[in-house]
mmCIF file of C-alpha atoms in Angstrom:
data_model
loop_
_atom_site.group_PDB
_atom_site.id
_atom_site.type_symbol
_atom_site.label_atom_id
_atom_site.label_comp_id
_atom_site.label_asym_id
_atom_site.label_seq_id
_atom_site.Cartn_x
_atom_site.Cartn_y
_atom_site.Cartn_z
ATOM 1 C CA MET S 1 52.734 -17.809 2.525
ATOM 2 C CA THR S 2 51.717 -13.981 3.448
ATOM 3 C CA ILE S 3 52.482 -11.198 1.433
ATOM 4 C CA PRO S 4 53.107 -7.672 2.886
ATOM 5 C CA LEU S 5 50.610 -5.154 2.537
ATOM 6 C CA ASN S 6 52.537 -1.832 3.059
ATOM 7 C CA THR S 7 53.585 -1.751 -0.872
ATOM 8 C CA THR S 8 50.984 -0.483 -3.269
ATOM 9 C CA THR S 9 52.524 -2.522 -6.040
ATOM 10 C CA HIS S 10 51.283 -5.993 -6.416
ATOM 11 C CA SER S 11 52.408 -8.704 -9.372
ATOM 12 C CA THR S 12 50.200 -10.930 -10.543
ATOM 13 C CA ASP S 13 52.640 -13.875 -8.646
ATOM 14 C CA ASP S 14 50.776 -12.036 -5.978
ATOM 15 C CA ILE S 15 47.191 -12.422 -6.973
ATOM 16 C CA ASP S 16 46.848 -16.109 -5.695
ATOM 17 C CA ILE S 17 47.995 -15.946 -2.314
ATOM 18 C CA LEU S 18 46.181 -12.435 -1.586
ATOM 19 C CA VAL S 19 42.602 -13.834 -3.351
ATOM 20 C CA ARG S 20 43.761 -17.588 -0.783
ATOM 21 C CA GLN S 21 44.445 -14.817 2.054
ATOM 22 C CA GLN S 22 41.351 -13.355 1.418
ATOM 23 C CA ALA S 23 39.249 -16.585 0.959
ATOM 24 C CA GLN S 24 41.223 -17.753 4.411
ATOM 25 C CA ILE S 25 40.259 -14.435 6.659
ATOM 26 C CA LEU S 26 36.814 -15.001 5.718
ATOM 27 C CA ARG S 27 36.608 -18.465 6.946
ATOM 28 C CA ASP S 28 38.234 -17.266 10.487
ATOM 29 C CA LEU S 29 35.854 -14.406 10.634
ATOM 30 C CA ALA S 30 33.112 -17.018 9.676
ATOM 31 C CA ALA S 31 33.966 -19.392 12.352
ATOM 32 C CA LEU S 32 33.984 -16.326 15.083
ATOM 33 C CA ALA S 33 30.645 -15.511 13.375
ATOM 34 C CA LEU S 34 28.662 -18.416 15.042
ATOM 35 C CA ARG S 35 30.301 -18.211 18.397
ATOM 36 C CA GLN S 36 29.510 -14.273 18.197
ATOM 37 C CA HIS S 37 25.589 -15.665 17.551
ATOM 38 C CA ASP S 38 25.973 -18.011 20.029
ATOM 39 C CA ALA S 39 27.207 -15.007 22.674
ATOM 40 C CA VAL S 40 23.914 -12.762 21.142
ATOM 41 C CA ASP S 41 21.474 -15.478 21.922
ATOM 42 C CA ARG S 42 22.602 -16.498 25.111
ATOM 43 C CA ALA S 43 22.709 -12.392 25.912
ATOM 44 C CA ASP S 44 26.574 -13.186 27.331
ATOM 45 C CA ASP S 45 27.988 -9.197 26.585
ATOM 46 C CA ASP S 46 31.690 -10.846 28.399
ATOM 47 C CA ALA S 47 31.242 -13.427 25.872
ATOM 48 C CA LEU S 48 30.428 -10.928 22.468
ATOM 49 C CA ASP S 49 32.664 -8.816 23.770
ATOM 50 C CA GLU S 50 35.671 -11.565 23.754
ATOM 51 C CA VAL S 51 34.405 -12.482 20.582
ATOM 52 C CA LEU S 52 34.632 -8.594 18.940
ATOM 53 C CA GLY S 53 37.502 -8.324 20.160
ATOM 54 C CA ARG S 54 39.183 -11.467 18.492
ATOM 55 C CA ARG S 55 36.887 -10.271 15.258
ATOM 56 C CA GLN S 56 38.871 -6.271 15.323
ATOM 57 C CA PRO S 57 42.226 -7.641 14.012
ATOM 58 C CA LEU S 58 40.715 -9.737 10.933
ATOM 59 C CA VAL S 59 38.742 -6.978 10.389
ATOM 60 C CA ASP S 60 41.683 -5.240 9.722
ATOM 61 C CA ARG S 61 43.847 -7.036 7.656
ATOM 62 C CA LEU S 62 40.669 -8.162 5.737
ATOM 63 C CA ARG S 63 40.689 -4.631 4.728
ATOM 64 C CA LEU S 64 44.291 -4.844 3.583
ATOM 65 C CA VAL S 65 44.007 -7.692 1.668
ATOM 66 C CA SER S 66 40.791 -7.064 0.031
ATOM 67 C CA ALA S 67 42.152 -3.749 -0.830
ATOM 68 C CA ALA S 68 44.872 -4.998 -2.725
ATOM 69 C CA VAL S 69 42.843 -7.751 -4.650
ATOM 70 C CA SER S 70 41.101 -4.199 -5.353
ATOM 71 C CA GLU S 71 44.359 -3.193 -6.845
ATOM 72 C CA LEU S 72 44.301 -6.248 -8.661
ATOM 73 C CA SER S 73 40.779 -6.559 -10.388
ATOM 74 C CA ALA S 74 42.105 -6.094 -13.826
ATOM 75 C CA GLN S 75 44.753 -8.670 -13.902
ATOM 76 C CA ILE S 76 42.531 -11.532 -11.801
ATOM 77 C CA HIS S 77 40.077 -11.272 -15.171
ATOM 78 C CA GLU S 78 42.779 -11.582 -17.092
ATOM 79 C CA VAL S 79 43.884 -14.396 -15.314
ATOM 80 C CA ILE S 80 40.670 -15.946 -15.022
ATOM 81 C CA SER S 81 39.876 -15.688 -19.045
ATOM 82 C CA HIS S 82 42.328 -17.857 -19.843
ATOM 83 C CA PRO S 83 41.540 -21.739 -19.302
ATOM 84 C CA GLY S 84 43.846 -23.635 -17.037
ATOM 85 C CA PRO S 85 44.222 -24.655 -13.930
ATOM 86 C CA ARG S 86 45.676 -21.338 -12.563
ATOM 87 C CA ALA S 87 42.471 -19.939 -13.559
ATOM 88 C CA GLU S 88 40.049 -22.479 -12.049
ATOM 89 C CA ARG S 89 41.668 -21.859 -8.802
ATOM 90 C CA LEU S 90 41.546 -18.663 -8.795
ATOM 91 C CA ALA S 91 37.531 -18.464 -10.147
ATOM 92 C CA ALA S 92 37.055 -21.305 -6.840
ATOM 93 C CA ASP S 93 38.844 -19.000 -4.530
ATOM 94 C CA LEU S 94 36.750 -15.760 -5.632
ATOM 95 C CA ALA S 95 34.082 -17.319 -5.525
ATOM 96 C CA ASP S 96 34.393 -18.934 -1.999
ATOM 97 C CA ALA S 97 35.453 -15.365 -0.619
ATOM 98 C CA SER S 98 32.722 -14.189 -2.546
ATOM 99 C CA ARG S 99 30.059 -17.009 -0.598
ATOM 100 C CA LEU S 100 31.702 -15.781 3.002
ATOM 101 C CA TRP S 101 30.842 -12.535 2.141
ATOM 102 C CA SER S 102 27.422 -13.139 2.246
ATOM 103 C CA GLU S 103 26.624 -15.319 4.646
ATOM 104 C CA LEU S 104 28.852 -13.097 7.340
ATOM 105 C CA ALA S 105 26.636 -10.466 6.433
ATOM 106 C CA ALA S 106 23.432 -12.462 6.975
ATOM 107 C CA HIS S 107 24.667 -13.107 10.150
ATOM 108 C CA ASP S 108 26.101 -9.624 11.017
ATOM 109 C CA SER S 109 22.508 -8.871 10.191
ATOM 110 C CA ARG S 110 20.738 -11.619 11.895
ATOM 111 C CA ASP S 111 22.938 -10.198 14.918
ATOM 112 C CA LEU S 112 22.583 -7.136 14.875
ATOM 113 C CA ASP S 113 18.376 -7.368 14.494
ATOM 114 C CA ARG S 114 18.553 -9.559 17.747
ATOM 115 C CA LEU S 115 21.162 -7.109 19.831
ATOM 116 C CA ARG S 116 18.211 -3.769 18.618
ATOM 117 C CA ALA S 117 15.937 -6.271 20.442
ATOM 118 C CA GLN S 118 17.355 -6.910 23.283
ATOM 119 C CA ARG S 119 17.866 -3.005 23.660
ATOM 120 C CA ASP S 120 14.210 -2.458 23.098
ATOM 121 C CA ARG S 121 13.253 -5.219 24.975
ATOM 122 C CA LEU S 122 15.548 -4.141 28.020
ATOM 123 C CA ARG S 123 14.253 -0.162 27.263
ATOM 124 C CA GLY S 124 11.061 -1.158 27.747
ATOM 125 C CA GLU S 125 11.620 -3.032 31.357
ATOM 126 C CA LEU S 126 13.573 0.594 32.196
ATOM 127 C CA ASN S 127 10.257 2.180 30.879
ATOM 128 C CA ASP S 128 8.279 -0.048 33.318
ATOM 129 C CA LEU S 129 10.330 0.396 36.103
ATOM 130 C CA ASP S 130 10.336 4.014 36.122
ATOM 131 C CA ARG S 131 6.537 4.035 35.694
ATOM 132 C CA ALA S 132 6.116 2.248 38.514
ATOM 133 C CA GLY S 133 7.924 4.202 40.556
ATOM 134 C CA ARG S 134 6.708 7.058 40.099
ATOM 135 C CA ALA S 135 2.985 5.802 40.305
ATOM 136 C CA GLY S 136 4.263 4.429 44.022
ATOM 137 C CA ARG S 137 5.726 7.882 45.055
ATOM 138 C CA ALA S 138 2.233 9.425 43.833
ATOM 139 C CA TYR S 139 0.190 6.783 46.036
ATOM 140 C CA ALA S 140 2.852 8.052 49.169
ATOM 141 C CA GLY S 141 1.158 11.054 49.485
ATOM 142 C CA PRO S 142 2.347 14.722 50.667
ATOM 143 C CA ARG S 143 5.523 14.202 53.429
ATOM 144 C CA ASP S 144 4.811 15.813 56.928
ATOM 145 C CA LEU S 145 6.591 19.344 56.353
ATOM 146 C CA SER S 146 6.435 19.292 60.578
ATOM 147 C CA GLN S 147 8.808 15.630 60.939
ATOM 148 C CA PRO S 148 12.615 16.147 60.212
ATOM 149 C CA ILE S 149 13.625 14.473 56.656
ATOM 150 C CA PHE S 150 16.762 12.624 58.579
ATOM 151 C CA GLN S 151 17.047 11.771 62.325
ATOM 152 C CA ASP S 152 19.928 11.217 64.497
ATOM 153 C CA ARG S 153 18.513 8.220 67.124
ATOM 154 C CA HIS S 154 22.072 8.590 68.468
ATOM 155 C CA ALA S 155 20.856 12.308 69.922
#
């Protein structure tokens, strides 16, 4: 069941559903994180672009669900403070969500480091090419100004 997130008030009955939705979105993001990591490792820009395109709607939805969960934090603590199956289920879902948040942050951090390393490597290669071109032009010597730059071979 999905709860409409465009309302500003949620009932305590919504808590379980919202926390489960949050955990499911995080699981979906975790699955995409593996594909993202693979695309970064292979330096496959097209695959990375596709993964990021699929990821963005999930991130947008997660932002809304997380805001709704935060809005209910006092009620969540109230439910968890009363022992029982609901409190245990809710605590387990929250622990799962917390673990997934940490894993996603670690994946993203690692991928960002890899992308930065790839960027720096490419920057170095471009600088090397630029230096090689300048060195080649320096050894070419001055151009003979008596010779035309362009020749019309059909004249």
